[in-house]
């Protein structure tokens, strides 16, 4: 058993040595794999960051409450008081119909048209802000329904539509990245498979001799599998470096932007778990690609 | 040690390399297989090492029926046979030591044993002082001796040689053949395919003469 591990260890070092023997070729392969893996991983990281950024937006949601036309000011004040006492609500802002009209006149180009109207068409509006702790969409919906239940309220509307659309769009992008990642993973597989194929053909004579003196297929296969695994893993490590160098380059401008928005947001790197799975994924792809080439080509090489 | 009964080998395309061959070689024998090129010498050796399978007939080597050895067991069968090639088949990018060590590495020998046994084999063929060199800087005769050291390093009971002196002059050929003779004296069964008639006359061992895939003469050793 000890011998078994020792032999694997030797093969590992032998494969490392083989890679070091032709550094340019090895680096080129590793470079291609690195860039191929960096693309989907980088995009994934980007989406991840955008998602974290937009989590805050949910809590900035407002509920617009339109008051029925015939409601008196006293009744509206009573409603405001009632809403303010609701533990799920953090603030209520009252905008009277006159205020709304003045604002609308100022912001739109319809000033003259509005002046010609004999009465104010706008209702009184309450802007209700839910507590920050309420982020679940279902809870928000319940709150809105509760507000709409008051007799003074015409319509209560959650201004969440655009956030939800944004999240839906993110989901599509995420799915797209998954597809891209699968395709590029396949590309890594084929790259390694081709590299190993060339390595096998280069060492054709050696393989033939090894078979002649009693080397088993698994003995002959082993260094190629290790080589593929190593190249895939090194490629993944390179991808990780590429991503984090890019993040360093981006950190300055992003910091400036978030500062302007008075936000605490900071770009986050891959984290230990994701980094490890990236490297592991590279290794697995390398091993599989090598396996693909070895299975096909070692059988063809038989002593004559 | 080796028993062929009614063995034929027909290659793809219909060429008959061996036709209904029957012979027997006992353990400890030294046998020359001779004949013109194309007579079937190489095919005979390929059947013993399972590089080729017979089209008909039965081969028994090392008490094993070759028909019953599946493809995946072939490596283990070959570990019991030392093979010497006319063109040495050495790895030119590895040292002499590493070349000779290959059969031991392949069969999972421990590190300490490898050093000891490789040095013993190299000493036997008189190349101990050249173990660190690459084969490419050695002469033809020396390269062939490295090939022989590799063939015997794991002490196989059977040694096969295919035209081992094909490219060597007389003095070197004698040296190589004397090495085989020496292994035979130590109990190794040796089969040498050669058309070097001078060696046949010199060593006076048993001779199997092949002609167009048939055994036309089986000469007993001359005492």
Short mmCIF file of N, CA and C in Angstrom, two decimals, chain A residues 3 6-7 10 14 18 21 203 205-217 219 299 302-304, chain B residues 46 51-52 71-72 75-76 78-79 83 85 89-91 93-94 102-103 105-106 108-111 150 154:
data_model
loop_
_atom_site.label_atom_id
_atom_site.label_comp_id
_atom_site.label_asym_id
_atom_site.label_seq_id
_atom_site.Cartn_x
_atom_site.Cartn_y
_atom_site.Cartn_z
N UNK A 3 3.86 1.39 -0.99
CA UNK A 3 4.50 1.39 -2.30
C UNK A 3 3.61 2.02 -3.36
N UNK A 6 3.62 5.68 -3.03
CA UNK A 6 4.95 6.15 -3.42
C UNK A 6 5.03 6.22 -4.94
N UNK A 7 4.52 5.18 -5.61
CA UNK A 7 4.59 5.14 -7.06
C UNK A 7 3.77 6.26 -7.68
N UNK A 10 5.67 9.36 -7.37
CA UNK A 10 6.73 9.43 -8.37
C UNK A 10 6.18 9.85 -9.72
N UNK A 14 7.13 12.95 -11.96
CA UNK A 14 7.56 12.70 -13.34
C UNK A 14 6.75 13.59 -14.29
N UNK A 18 7.92 16.48 -16.80
CA UNK A 18 7.62 16.50 -18.24
C UNK A 18 7.07 17.87 -18.66
N UNK A 21 9.80 20.33 -18.76
CA UNK A 21 10.77 20.10 -19.83
C UNK A 21 10.43 20.92 -21.07
N UNK A 203 5.36 10.20 -27.69
CA UNK A 203 6.02 9.17 -26.89
C UNK A 203 5.59 7.79 -27.34
N UNK A 205 7.01 5.58 -29.23
CA UNK A 205 8.01 4.52 -29.13
C UNK A 205 8.14 4.04 -27.69
N UNK A 206 8.14 5.02 -26.79
CA UNK A 206 8.26 4.68 -25.37
C UNK A 206 7.10 3.80 -24.91
N UNK A 207 5.91 4.15 -25.38
CA UNK A 207 4.72 3.37 -25.00
C UNK A 207 4.83 1.95 -25.54
N UNK A 208 5.29 1.86 -26.79
CA UNK A 208 5.43 0.56 -27.42
C UNK A 208 6.42 -0.32 -26.63
N UNK A 209 7.56 0.27 -26.28
CA UNK A 209 8.57 -0.48 -25.54
C UNK A 209 8.03 -0.90 -24.18
N UNK A 210 7.33 0.05 -23.53
CA UNK A 210 6.79 -0.27 -22.21
C UNK A 210 5.80 -1.43 -22.29
N UNK A 211 5.00 -1.45 -23.37
CA UNK A 211 4.08 -2.57 -23.52
C UNK A 211 4.84 -3.87 -23.74
N UNK A 212 5.96 -3.79 -24.46
CA UNK A 212 6.74 -4.99 -24.76
C UNK A 212 7.37 -5.59 -23.52
N UNK A 213 7.75 -4.74 -22.57
CA UNK A 213 8.40 -5.31 -21.39
C UNK A 213 7.43 -5.48 -20.24
N UNK A 214 6.13 -5.47 -20.55
CA UNK A 214 5.17 -5.88 -19.54
C UNK A 214 4.54 -4.76 -18.74
N UNK A 215 4.52 -3.54 -19.30
CA UNK A 215 3.81 -2.46 -18.63
C UNK A 215 2.31 -2.60 -18.87
N UNK A 216 1.52 -2.53 -17.79
CA UNK A 216 0.07 -2.63 -17.98
C UNK A 216 -0.46 -1.32 -18.54
N UNK A 217 -1.69 -1.39 -19.06
CA UNK A 217 -2.29 -0.17 -19.63
C UNK A 217 -2.41 0.92 -18.57
N UNK A 219 -0.53 1.42 -16.03
CA UNK A 219 0.80 2.00 -15.78
C UNK A 219 1.14 3.04 -16.84
N UNK A 299 -4.86 2.44 -27.16
CA UNK A 299 -5.25 1.15 -27.72
C UNK A 299 -4.63 0.96 -29.11
N UNK A 302 0.26 -0.55 -30.46
CA UNK A 302 0.60 -1.90 -30.05
C UNK A 302 1.93 -2.24 -30.70
N UNK A 303 2.77 -2.98 -30.01
CA UNK A 303 4.04 -3.37 -30.64
C UNK A 303 3.81 -4.21 -31.88
N UNK A 304 4.69 -4.03 -32.86
CA UNK A 304 4.60 -4.81 -34.11
C UNK A 304 5.73 -5.82 -34.18
N UNK B 46 7.02 -13.56 -32.08
CA UNK B 46 5.85 -12.72 -31.77
C UNK B 46 4.72 -13.54 -31.16
N UNK B 51 2.60 -10.82 -29.10
CA UNK B 51 2.42 -9.65 -29.96
C UNK B 51 1.42 -10.03 -31.06
N UNK B 52 1.48 -11.30 -31.46
CA UNK B 52 0.49 -11.84 -32.39
C UNK B 52 -0.16 -13.07 -31.77
N UNK B 71 -6.40 -10.37 -23.05
CA UNK B 71 -5.59 -9.21 -23.44
C UNK B 71 -5.02 -8.48 -22.22
N UNK B 72 -5.85 -8.34 -21.18
CA UNK B 72 -5.37 -7.53 -20.06
C UNK B 72 -4.31 -8.25 -19.24
N UNK B 75 0.47 -8.18 -20.27
CA UNK B 75 1.65 -7.57 -19.64
C UNK B 75 2.32 -8.51 -18.63
N UNK B 76 1.50 -9.23 -17.84
CA UNK B 76 2.08 -10.10 -16.82
C UNK B 76 2.79 -11.28 -17.47
N UNK B 78 4.36 -11.11 -20.31
CA UNK B 78 5.61 -10.61 -20.87
C UNK B 78 6.67 -10.36 -19.81
N UNK B 79 6.25 -10.16 -18.56
CA UNK B 79 7.23 -9.93 -17.51
C UNK B 79 8.10 -11.15 -17.26
N UNK B 83 13.24 -9.85 -23.65
CA UNK B 83 13.30 -9.76 -25.11
C UNK B 83 14.44 -8.83 -25.51
N UNK B 85 16.09 -6.98 -28.89
CA UNK B 85 15.70 -6.63 -30.26
C UNK B 85 16.92 -6.30 -31.11
N UNK B 89 15.77 -0.99 -29.30
CA UNK B 89 14.57 -0.35 -28.73
C UNK B 89 14.87 0.26 -27.36
N UNK B 90 15.91 1.07 -27.31
CA UNK B 90 16.22 1.80 -26.08
C UNK B 90 15.55 3.18 -26.13
N UNK B 91 15.32 3.76 -24.95
CA UNK B 91 14.77 5.11 -24.89
C UNK B 91 15.94 6.08 -24.89
N UNK B 93 16.22 9.23 -24.64
CA UNK B 93 16.24 10.40 -23.76
C UNK B 93 16.36 10.02 -22.29
N UNK B 94 16.63 8.74 -22.02
CA UNK B 94 16.84 8.31 -20.63
C UNK B 94 18.23 7.71 -20.50
N UNK B 102 13.67 0.07 -16.37
CA UNK B 102 12.27 0.13 -16.82
C UNK B 102 11.43 -1.12 -16.49
N UNK B 103 11.93 -2.34 -16.78
CA UNK B 103 11.10 -3.51 -16.45
C UNK B 103 10.79 -3.62 -14.97
N UNK B 105 10.61 -0.99 -12.81
CA UNK B 105 9.66 0.09 -12.50
C UNK B 105 8.25 -0.35 -12.90
N UNK B 106 8.17 -0.94 -14.10
CA UNK B 106 6.88 -1.37 -14.62
C UNK B 106 6.21 -2.40 -13.71
N UNK B 108 6.63 -2.65 -10.54
CA UNK B 108 6.40 -2.14 -9.20
C UNK B 108 7.44 -2.58 -8.18
N UNK B 109 8.67 -2.73 -8.63
CA UNK B 109 9.76 -3.11 -7.73
C UNK B 109 10.06 -1.95 -6.77
N UNK B 110 10.53 -2.26 -5.57
CA UNK B 110 10.84 -1.20 -4.61
C UNK B 110 12.12 -0.48 -5.03
N UNK B 111 12.25 0.75 -4.58
CA UNK B 111 13.33 1.62 -5.01
C UNK B 111 14.71 1.01 -4.75
N UNK B 150 18.66 -4.94 -19.92
CA UNK B 150 17.25 -4.66 -19.65
C UNK B 150 16.43 -5.95 -19.72
N UNK B 154 15.08 -8.43 -14.61
CA UNK B 154 14.12 -9.01 -13.66
C UNK B 154 14.16 -10.54 -13.68
#
